[in-house]
Short mmCIF file of C-alpha atoms in Angstrom, two decimals:
data_model
loop_
_atom_site.label_atom_id
_atom_site.label_comp_id
_atom_site.label_asym_id
_atom_site.label_seq_id
_atom_site.Cartn_x
_atom_site.Cartn_y
_atom_site.Cartn_z
CA ARG A 12 74.88 88.08 114.89
CA PHE A 13 75.82 85.63 112.14
CA PRO A 14 72.98 83.23 111.23
CA ALA A 15 74.92 81.99 108.18
CA LEU A 16 77.24 80.11 110.58
CA GLY A 17 74.58 77.52 111.30
CA SER A 18 75.53 75.59 114.46
CA PRO A 19 79.31 76.03 114.79
CA VAL A 20 81.46 73.18 116.06
CA ALA A 21 83.85 75.53 117.91
CA ALA A 22 84.85 79.20 117.94
CA SER A 23 87.56 81.52 119.21
CA TRP A 24 87.15 85.28 119.21
CA VAL A 25 88.44 88.55 120.52
CA SER A 26 86.34 91.72 120.70
CA GLY A 27 86.44 95.24 122.02
CA ASP A 28 85.10 98.77 121.76
CA MET A 29 86.47 101.55 119.59
CA GLY A 30 86.29 105.25 120.16
CA ASP A 31 86.06 107.55 123.11
CA PRO A 32 83.51 106.75 125.85
CA GLU A 33 83.25 110.50 126.53
CA VAL A 34 81.75 111.10 123.07
CA PRO A 35 77.94 110.76 122.91
CA GLY A 36 76.34 108.16 120.70
CA PRO A 37 76.42 104.40 120.37
CA PRO A 38 79.85 102.81 120.70
CA LEU A 39 81.45 100.97 117.82
CA TYR A 40 82.78 97.51 118.52
CA TRP A 41 84.96 95.05 116.68
CA ILE A 42 85.08 91.26 116.61
CA ASP A 43 87.75 88.97 115.18
CA SER A 44 86.67 85.33 115.13
CA ILE A 45 87.80 81.95 113.90
CA VAL A 46 84.91 79.52 113.64
CA GLN A 47 84.96 75.80 112.92
CA LEU A 48 81.89 75.02 110.83
CA THR A 49 80.18 71.75 110.10
CA PRO A 50 81.47 70.46 106.75
CA SER A 51 78.00 70.88 105.20
CA VAL A 52 77.78 74.57 106.19
CA ALA A 53 81.29 75.21 104.83
CA GLU A 54 80.40 73.57 101.51
CA ASP A 55 77.11 75.48 101.34
CA LEU A 56 78.93 78.80 101.84
CA LYS A 57 81.40 77.90 99.05
CA THR A 58 78.59 76.90 96.69
CA ARG A 59 76.29 79.80 97.50
CA TYR A 60 78.80 82.69 97.63
CA ARG A 61 81.50 81.42 95.24
CA PRO A 62 84.56 82.76 97.04
CA ILE A 63 87.83 82.72 95.12
CA PRO A 64 91.41 82.19 96.30
CA ILE A 65 93.17 85.23 97.75
CA THR A 66 96.87 85.80 98.37
CA ASN A 67 96.68 87.54 101.74
CA ARG A 68 95.79 86.11 105.13
CA PRO A 69 93.02 87.58 107.30
CA GLY A 70 94.15 90.33 109.65
CA VAL A 71 93.09 89.23 113.12
CA TRP A 72 94.03 90.23 116.66
CA GLU A 73 97.47 88.93 117.62
CA SER A 74 96.14 86.42 120.16
CA LEU A 75 94.30 84.62 117.33
CA HIS A 76 97.29 84.33 114.94
CA ALA A 77 98.25 80.84 116.13
CA SER A 78 94.67 79.62 115.59
CA LEU A 79 94.54 80.63 111.92
CA PRO A 80 94.46 77.53 109.74
CA GLN A 81 97.46 76.82 107.54
CA GLY A 82 97.03 77.12 103.80
CA GLY A 83 95.09 79.51 101.62
CA PHE A 84 91.81 81.33 102.02
CA LEU A 85 88.79 82.06 99.85
CA ALA A 86 86.88 85.35 99.85
CA SER A 87 84.25 87.27 97.88
CA ASP A 88 82.06 90.32 98.26
CA GLN A 89 79.05 87.99 98.35
CA LEU A 90 80.56 86.01 101.25
CA ASP A 91 81.20 89.27 103.12
CA GLY A 92 77.56 90.18 102.51
CA ALA A 93 76.36 86.96 104.15
CA PHE A 94 77.89 88.18 107.43
CA THR A 95 77.01 91.87 107.06
CA SER A 96 73.84 93.58 108.27
CA SER A 97 72.59 97.11 108.78
CA LYS A 98 74.43 97.19 112.13
CA ILE A 99 77.60 95.24 111.39
CA LYS A 100 80.07 95.23 108.49
CA SER A 101 82.11 92.05 108.03
CA LYS A 102 84.89 90.52 105.99
CA ALA A 103 84.74 86.72 105.78
CA PHE A 104 87.46 84.28 104.75
CA LEU A 105 86.90 80.55 104.25
CA ALA A 106 89.89 78.27 104.76
CA GLU A 107 90.63 76.29 101.60
CA GLY A 108 91.57 73.08 103.38
CA ALA A 109 89.30 73.00 106.43
CA PRO A 110 85.69 73.82 107.40
CA ILE A 111 86.81 77.05 109.07
CA ILE A 112 85.74 80.64 108.52
CA VAL A 113 87.49 83.75 109.77
CA ILE A 114 85.31 86.82 110.30
CA THR A 115 86.50 90.33 111.06
CA ALA A 116 83.63 92.68 111.86
CA THR A 117 82.87 96.17 113.12
CA GLY A 118 79.49 97.52 114.11
CA GLU A 119 77.21 99.20 116.60
#
């Protein structure tokens, strides 16, 4: 789903379906993930998509809260776009002090 991750070192995620299974049509799903990147992939994402510091922390499923890195995060529309496709819409947040990215996504 996310080729821009390269070959992750480690990952934690939670996912599920949204909506009513009784309603026809493809289900929507959501994914919250915390991914440890190789340092080179993290630097490439910073250079390529130029995320800027943000004041809020990513909103992830409660079971992932303890895994969020300490410190600030970087984000940009361009970084979101690197993890968005025609079937999935994502918000991406790079940790300022570690090669970690947090992705919250919804899609078909």
